[in-house]
Amino acid sequence: MIHRHLPDDAATQRLAEALAANQPRGAVVHLQGDLGAGKSTLARAWLRALGVTGTVRSPTYTLVERYPVEGGEALHLDLYRIGDAGEFDFLGLDDIDAALWLVEWPERGAAALQAPDLVIQLAIEGAGRAVELVPGGPLGAGWLAAVSDDPRLSALSEPKP
Ligand SMILES: Nc1ncnc2c1ncn2[C@@H]1O[C@H](COP(=O)(O)OP(=O)(O)OP(=O)(O)O)[C@@H](O)[C@H]1O
Ligand SMILES: [Mg+2]
């Protein structure tokens, strides 16, 4: 588990770059945290780090936005407004072998979603954000080991007790 304080948007962006640079192909990432915790900010910076140059739309109403990236497609989901599990099937994502899954509000997709390789928990902390990175299995654990050695992450301070 990695725990850091992100004082501003730029710190969130550095975290996204460190995660993207070390990302295993096909990674499933669950982004948790209340409204305004910074999930979309992290997702947008991550997609940019993967080379997405056009508009990064919020999938608030479409539920999913898809982007071509190296190694396939990156999927950005926001399940806040999903109606039921049937609606998830309707998205037709079952057969997609995506290079990356970034899922906001994964709790709302429940059983239909793949288990996460990495859970990212964001919370408001003062004027910035607290972030916890929790691996979901061996793939995530190896990924976090690489991320914790990344200079972009070392630049972020650990939270004060
Ligand atoms: N590390 C940070 N420090 C301070 N502000 C931040 C940080 N990261 C993001 N923010 C700000 O938090 C606000 C909300 O961010 P964002 O839209 O990413 O939240 P969200 O978790 O996706 O919310 P929602 O659940 O509504 O989609 C934005 O104004 C963003 O600039
Ligand atoms: Mg959001």
XYZ file of N, CA and C and ligand atoms in Angstrom:
515
model
N 0.847 -1.201 0.000
C 0.000 0.000 0.000
C 0.884 1.252 0.000
N 0.509 2.218 -0.812
C 1.212 3.501 -0.849
C 0.233 4.574 -0.405
N 0.671 5.468 0.465
C -0.186 6.545 0.972
C 0.565 7.860 0.798
N -0.063 8.823 0.103
C 0.601 10.113 -0.153
C -0.375 11.264 -0.020
N 0.201 12.451 0.207
C -0.578 13.690 0.156
C -0.337 14.338 -1.200
N -1.418 14.781 -1.844
C -1.331 15.446 -3.148
C -1.775 16.900 -2.937
N -0.823 17.828 -2.786
C -1.196 19.195 -2.395
C -2.006 19.949 -3.449
N -1.854 19.590 -4.720
C -2.550 20.337 -5.774
C -2.720 19.460 -7.021
N -3.375 20.025 -8.043
C -3.619 19.282 -9.286
C -2.313 18.766 -9.908
N -1.256 19.560 -9.801
C 0.021 19.168 -10.413
C 0.565 17.902 -9.760
N 0.337 17.751 -8.459
C 0.789 16.540 -7.761
C -0.011 15.331 -8.235
N -1.312 15.517 -8.429
C -2.152 14.441 -8.962
C -1.656 14.033 -10.343
N -1.261 15.026 -11.111
C -0.745 14.757 -12.463
C 0.563 13.963 -12.405
N 1.452 14.296 -11.477
C 2.708 13.541 -11.349
C 2.444 12.093 -10.959
N 1.475 11.903 -10.072
C 1.102 10.541 -9.695
C 0.593 9.772 -10.919
N -0.257 10.413 -11.711
C -0.800 9.770 -12.914
C 0.324 9.382 -13.867
N 1.319 10.241 -14.005
C 2.446 9.951 -14.904
C 3.255 8.764 -14.395
N 3.469 8.693 -13.088
C 4.221 7.571 -12.515
C 3.452 6.259 -12.700
N 2.140 6.300 -12.519
C 1.315 5.096 -12.700
C 1.308 4.665 -14.157
N 1.143 5.625 -15.067
C 1.080 5.315 -16.500
C 2.406 4.739 -16.997
N 3.516 5.289 -16.521
C 4.835 4.884 -16.996
C 5.166 3.439 -16.617
N 4.550 2.950 -15.556
C 4.867 1.606 -15.051
C 3.719 0.614 -15.225
N 2.713 1.017 -15.967
C 1.456 0.271 -16.049
C 1.574 -1.051 -16.808
N 1.139 -2.146 -16.190
C 1.083 -3.399 -16.947
C -0.081 -3.355 -17.944
N 0.090 -4.016 -19.092
C -0.971 -4.007 -20.099
C -2.212 -4.720 -19.578
N -3.371 -4.125 -19.839
C -4.633 -4.736 -19.430
C -5.031 -4.432 -17.994
N -4.331 -3.515 -17.349
C -4.597 -3.218 -15.943
C -6.021 -2.712 -15.719
N -6.638 -3.216 -14.658
C -7.972 -2.773 -14.244
C -7.806 -1.927 -12.982
N -8.211 -0.650 -13.073
C -8.014 0.293 -11.971
C -9.365 0.805 -11.497
N -9.626 0.655 -10.212
C -10.848 1.210 -9.627
C -10.496 2.513 -8.911
N -11.206 3.589 -9.267
C -10.979 4.906 -8.675
C -12.111 5.192 -7.695
N -11.773 5.217 -6.407
C -12.800 5.421 -5.383
C -12.630 6.755 -4.693
N -13.731 7.284 -4.185
C -13.702 8.564 -3.458
C -14.977 9.322 -3.740
N -15.304 10.234 -2.807
C -16.553 10.998 -2.912
C -16.563 11.900 -4.130
N -17.709 12.508 -4.372
C -17.852 13.535 -5.408
C -16.785 14.603 -5.176
N -16.028 14.925 -6.208
C -15.028 15.981 -6.094
C -13.709 15.542 -5.489
N -13.530 14.250 -5.258
C -12.296 13.763 -4.628
C -11.087 13.839 -5.568
N -11.349 13.931 -6.880
C -10.244 14.069 -7.822
C -10.036 12.873 -8.739
N -11.048 12.020 -8.845
C -10.940 10.807 -9.669
C -10.752 11.160 -11.155
N -11.595 12.076 -11.650
C -11.516 12.439 -13.074
C -10.226 13.189 -13.389
N -9.769 13.995 -12.446
C -8.508 14.733 -12.635
C -7.363 13.747 -12.849
N -7.343 12.693 -12.023
C -6.309 11.661 -12.136
C -6.459 10.901 -13.462
N -7.695 10.536 -13.807
C -7.927 9.774 -15.038
C -7.507 10.582 -16.271
N -7.862 11.865 -16.267
C -7.531 12.720 -17.423
C -6.011 12.830 -17.583
N -5.305 13.047 -16.492
C -3.845 13.175 -16.553
C -3.208 11.862 -17.007
N -3.799 10.756 -16.593
C -3.300 9.418 -16.952
C -3.445 9.213 -18.463
N -4.621 9.542 -18.992
C -4.852 9.392 -20.437
C -3.908 10.291 -21.226
N -3.692 11.485 -20.741
C -2.727 12.395 -21.386
C -1.335 11.772 -21.393
N -0.963 11.161 -20.252
C 0.361 10.539 -20.141
C 0.502 9.380 -21.128
N -0.623 8.761 -21.504
C -0.595 7.668 -22.493
C -0.643 8.208 -23.916
N -0.669 9.525 -24.052
C -0.580 10.119 -25.381
C -1.898 10.577 -25.974
N -2.978 10.550 -25.200
C -4.270 11.038 -25.704
C -4.189 12.567 -25.793
N -4.394 13.077 -27.005
C -4.204 14.518 -27.204
C -5.525 15.271 -27.391
N -6.551 14.592 -27.864
C -7.832 15.269 -28.101
C -8.563 15.546 -26.795
N -9.824 15.897 -26.922
C -10.655 16.170 -25.749
C -10.816 14.906 -24.912
N -10.629 15.026 -23.615
C -10.955 13.929 -22.700
C -12.283 14.303 -22.049
N -13.339 13.667 -22.504
C -14.680 13.963 -21.990
C -14.930 13.195 -20.711
N -15.756 13.761 -19.856
C -16.181 13.008 -18.683
C -17.249 12.006 -19.113
N -17.110 10.732 -18.722
C -18.120 9.740 -19.118
C -19.361 9.764 -18.225
N -19.677 10.923 -17.663
C -20.793 11.043 -16.710
C -22.092 10.474 -17.281
N -22.423 10.830 -18.509
C -23.698 10.384 -19.094
C -23.534 9.220 -20.065
N -22.399 9.168 -20.762
C -22.166 8.070 -21.710
C -21.740 6.785 -20.978
N -21.320 6.916 -19.724
C -20.810 5.833 -18.857
C -19.425 5.346 -19.267
N -19.115 5.381 -20.573
C -17.778 4.960 -20.996
C -17.284 5.854 -22.126
N -16.004 6.186 -22.093
C -15.313 6.846 -23.206
C -14.119 5.973 -23.554
N -13.847 5.828 -24.855
C -12.792 4.923 -25.319
C -11.741 5.707 -26.099
N -10.467 5.384 -25.855
C -9.361 6.103 -26.488
C -8.348 5.122 -27.053
N -7.922 5.303 -28.304
C -6.839 4.468 -28.821
C -5.524 4.883 -28.144
N -4.808 3.892 -27.631
C -3.486 4.142 -27.032
C -2.557 3.033 -27.514
N -1.274 3.148 -27.215
C -0.339 2.098 -27.576
C -0.792 0.786 -26.921
N -0.841 -0.278 -27.689
C -1.219 -1.580 -27.128
C -2.710 -1.823 -27.118
N -3.516 -0.917 -27.684
C -4.958 -1.154 -27.764
C -5.799 0.065 -27.438
N -6.713 -0.133 -26.486
C -7.676 0.908 -26.160
C -7.652 1.159 -24.665
N -7.758 2.421 -24.283
C -7.966 2.741 -22.873
C -9.440 3.057 -22.687
N -10.049 2.460 -21.655
C -11.459 2.699 -21.362
C -11.564 3.521 -20.081
N -12.322 4.598 -20.135
C -12.582 5.427 -18.953
C -14.079 5.338 -18.654
N -14.410 4.740 -17.517
C -15.816 4.567 -17.145
C -16.154 5.419 -15.929
N -17.381 5.915 -15.882
C -17.912 6.575 -14.688
C -19.309 5.990 -14.482
N -19.439 5.132 -13.471
C -20.681 4.367 -13.292
C -21.643 5.032 -12.307
N -21.383 6.305 -11.970
C -22.219 6.992 -10.972
C -23.696 6.930 -11.346
N -23.984 7.105 -12.635
C -25.384 7.193 -13.070
C -25.910 5.902 -13.689
N -25.206 4.800 -13.499
C -25.687 3.557 -14.116
C -26.979 3.106 -13.425
N -27.902 2.584 -14.224
C -29.199 2.185 -13.669
C -29.133 0.830 -12.996
N -28.759 -0.188 -13.712
C -28.702 -1.543 -13.156
C -27.661 -2.351 -13.934
N -27.475 -3.603 -13.524
C -26.440 -4.438 -14.128
C -26.693 -4.640 -15.621
N -27.974 -4.666 -16.023
C -28.327 -4.849 -17.433
C -27.758 -3.733 -18.291
N -27.710 -2.544 -17.714
C -27.184 -1.399 -18.449
C -25.686 -1.571 -18.715
N -25.002 -2.230 -17.791
C -23.575 -2.487 -17.993
C -23.378 -3.426 -19.178
N -24.184 -4.484 -19.239
C -24.092 -5.421 -20.365
C -24.332 -4.689 -21.685
N -25.238 -3.731 -21.647
C -25.619 -2.975 -22.838
C -24.417 -2.196 -23.408
N -23.459 -1.883 -22.553
C -22.276 -1.151 -23.018
C -21.420 -2.020 -23.938
N -21.596 -3.343 -23.865
C -20.904 -4.261 -24.763
C -19.396 -4.288 -24.570
N -18.949 -4.218 -23.318
C -17.507 -4.166 -23.046
C -16.914 -5.536 -22.746
N -17.768 -6.546 -22.671
C -17.335 -7.888 -22.250
C -16.141 -8.418 -23.026
N -16.202 -8.264 -24.344
C -15.198 -8.903 -25.187
C -14.001 -8.012 -25.473
N -13.975 -6.839 -24.872
C -12.878 -5.917 -25.155
C -11.643 -6.309 -24.364
N -10.533 -6.439 -25.092
C -9.248 -6.733 -24.464
C -8.522 -5.397 -24.341
N -8.945 -4.595 -23.366
C -8.448 -3.224 -23.273
C -7.036 -3.180 -22.697
N -6.281 -2.158 -23.104
C -4.940 -1.938 -22.555
C -5.021 -1.363 -21.152
N -6.157 -0.710 -20.835
C -6.327 -0.084 -19.515
C -7.812 0.148 -19.239
N -8.211 -0.135 -18.011
C -9.552 0.199 -17.524
C -9.405 1.187 -16.371
N -9.999 2.365 -16.519
C -10.046 3.335 -15.419
C -11.513 3.503 -15.055
N -11.892 3.051 -13.867
C -13.313 2.993 -13.517
C -13.633 3.867 -12.307
N -14.386 4.961 -12.545
C -14.892 5.777 -11.441
C -16.210 5.179 -10.963
N -16.447 5.254 -9.672
C -17.637 4.682 -9.040
C -17.797 3.190 -9.358
N -16.731 2.387 -9.178
C -16.821 0.952 -9.475
C -17.852 0.251 -8.596
N -18.116 0.821 -7.391
C -19.099 0.179 -6.491
C -20.459 0.033 -7.178
N -20.760 0.934 -8.120
C -22.078 0.899 -8.796
C -22.129 -0.161 -9.905
N -20.977 -0.661 -10.334
C -20.954 -1.675 -11.387
C -20.906 -3.076 -10.816
N -20.489 -3.143 -9.581
C -20.443 -4.365 -8.774
C -20.039 -5.612 -9.561
N -20.939 -6.576 -9.623
C -20.617 -7.914 -10.126
C -20.182 -7.910 -11.582
N -20.658 -6.945 -12.362
C -20.365 -6.940 -13.794
C -18.900 -6.572 -14.070
N -18.251 -5.925 -13.111
C -16.894 -5.429 -13.336
C -15.836 -6.473 -13.045
N -14.724 -6.366 -13.760
C -13.577 -7.220 -13.437
C -12.969 -6.793 -12.105
N -12.395 -7.741 -11.407
C -11.710 -7.426 -10.150
C -10.536 -6.497 -10.441
N -10.256 -5.559 -9.547
C -9.195 -4.588 -9.812
C -7.793 -5.148 -9.595
N -6.867 -4.700 -10.420
C -5.443 -4.921 -10.140
C -4.939 -3.878 -9.157
N -5.606 -2.706 -9.194
C -5.203 -1.602 -8.332
C -6.442 -0.809 -7.936
N -6.553 -0.518 -6.640
C -7.620 0.362 -6.151
C -6.972 1.665 -5.707
N -7.481 2.768 -6.243
C -6.978 4.093 -5.880
C -8.079 4.816 -5.123
N -7.773 5.129 -3.867
C -8.763 5.766 -2.994
C -8.337 7.216 -2.790
N -9.199 8.141 -3.186
C -8.892 9.571 -3.043
C -9.823 10.201 -2.010
N -9.303 11.175 -1.257
C -10.133 11.874 -0.276
C -9.614 13.299 -0.113
N -10.525 14.207 0.176
C -10.125 15.591 0.421
C -9.330 15.643 1.718
N -8.181 16.339 1.680
C -7.306 16.478 2.854
C -6.779 17.908 2.843
N -7.328 18.732 3.676
C -6.971 20.153 3.654
C -7.343 20.750 2.311
N -6.400 21.508 1.718
C -6.653 22.104 0.402
C -6.325 21.121 -0.718
N -5.720 19.979 -0.359
C -5.321 18.999 -1.370
C -6.094 17.703 -1.238
N -5.423 16.607 -1.567
C -6.065 15.299 -1.537
C -5.126 14.281 -0.893
N -5.716 13.280 -0.246
C -4.955 12.118 0.210
C -5.215 11.005 -0.786
N -4.189 10.224 -1.079
C -4.378 9.086 -1.981
C -3.805 7.827 -1.353
N -4.548 6.734 -1.477
C -4.077 5.407 -1.082
C -4.134 4.508 -2.292
N -3.022 3.811 -2.533
C -2.937 2.866 -3.657
C -2.861 1.467 -3.065
N -3.858 0.644 -3.364
C -3.946 -0.694 -2.777
C -3.967 -1.730 -3.902
N -2.989 -2.646 -3.921
C -2.980 -3.655 -4.988
C -4.107 -4.675 -4.794
N -4.662 -5.146 -5.913
C -5.726 -6.146 -5.841
C -5.196 -7.557 -6.015
N -3.916 -7.712 -6.316
C -3.323 -9.029 -6.547
C -1.865 -8.852 -6.906
N -1.204 -9.942 -7.335
C 0.236 -9.898 -7.622
C 0.615 -8.899 -8.725
N -0.246 -8.766 -9.747
C 0.061 -7.815 -10.824
C 0.136 -6.398 -10.258
N -0.845 -6.054 -9.429
C -0.885 -4.728 -8.811
C 0.267 -4.523 -7.838
N 0.643 -5.577 -7.130
C 1.724 -5.467 -6.148
C 3.053 -5.162 -6.846
N 3.306 -5.848 -7.960
C 4.529 -5.590 -8.718
C 4.535 -4.185 -9.303
N 3.389 -3.774 -9.761
C 3.221 -2.432 -10.329
C 3.539 -1.369 -9.268
N 2.974 -1.530 -8.071
C 3.194 -0.548 -7.009
C 4.653 -0.510 -6.569
N 5.319 -1.663 -6.614
C 6.738 -1.688 -6.256
C 7.521 -0.819 -7.235
N 7.174 -0.909 -8.528
C 7.847 -0.090 -9.538
C 7.497 1.381 -9.362
N 6.233 1.648 -9.055
C 5.778 3.039 -8.894
C 6.461 3.701 -7.697
N 6.657 2.929 -6.623
C 7.234 3.551 -5.422
C 8.700 3.930 -5.642
N 9.339 3.325 -6.649
C 10.725 3.693 -6.995
C 10.775 4.814 -8.030
N 9.629 5.216 -8.558
C 9.594 6.230 -9.619
C 9.884 7.610 -9.010
N 10.819 8.352 -9.621
C 11.183 9.664 -9.063
C 9.996 10.622 -8.945
N 9.008 10.482 -9.824
C 7.838 11.375 -9.739
C 7.055 11.125 -8.459
N 7.095 9.884 -7.983
C 6.384 9.586 -6.743
C 7.210 9.981 -5.524
N 8.517 9.801 -5.627
C 9.379 10.167 -4.487
C 9.255 11.653 -4.167
N 8.880 12.451 -5.200
C 8.744 13.895 -4.982
C 7.515 14.233 -4.138
N 6.611 13.262 -3.966
C 5.398 13.521 -3.187
C 5.636 13.134 -1.727
N 5.144 13.971 -0.820
C 5.393 13.700 0.588
C 4.417 12.667 1.132
N 4.871 11.935 2.146
C 3.973 11.034 2.864
C 3.115 11.905 3.780
N 1.899 11.446 4.062
C 1.021 12.278 4.888
C 1.583 12.441 6.295
N 1.376 13.617 6.857
C 1.832 13.855 8.234
C 0.898 13.133 9.194
N 1.451 12.440 10.172
C 0.590 11.695 11.113
C -0.237 12.643 12.000
N -4.568 17.034 -5.557
C -5.501 17.983 -5.641
N -5.460 19.063 -4.847
C -6.431 20.010 -4.911
N -7.483 19.965 -5.747
C -7.577 18.904 -6.579
C -6.605 17.871 -6.551
N -6.969 16.940 -7.474
C -8.129 17.373 -8.031
N -8.511 18.559 -7.491
C -9.708 19.345 -7.832
O -10.874 18.699 -7.351
C -12.001 19.080 -8.151
C -12.857 17.881 -8.455
O -12.098 16.940 -9.178
P -12.710 15.767 -10.076
O -13.730 16.264 -11.004
O -11.521 15.080 -10.626
O -13.438 14.863 -8.980
P -14.185 13.464 -9.144
O -13.694 12.613 -8.018
O -14.026 12.943 -10.510
O -15.700 13.816 -8.862
P -17.043 13.107 -9.415
O -17.329 11.923 -8.526
O -18.062 14.184 -9.245
O -16.830 12.717 -10.849
C -11.427 19.755 -9.392
O -11.670 21.136 -9.284
C -9.948 19.459 -9.319
O -9.162 20.507 -9.882
Mg -15.385 12.317 -11.988
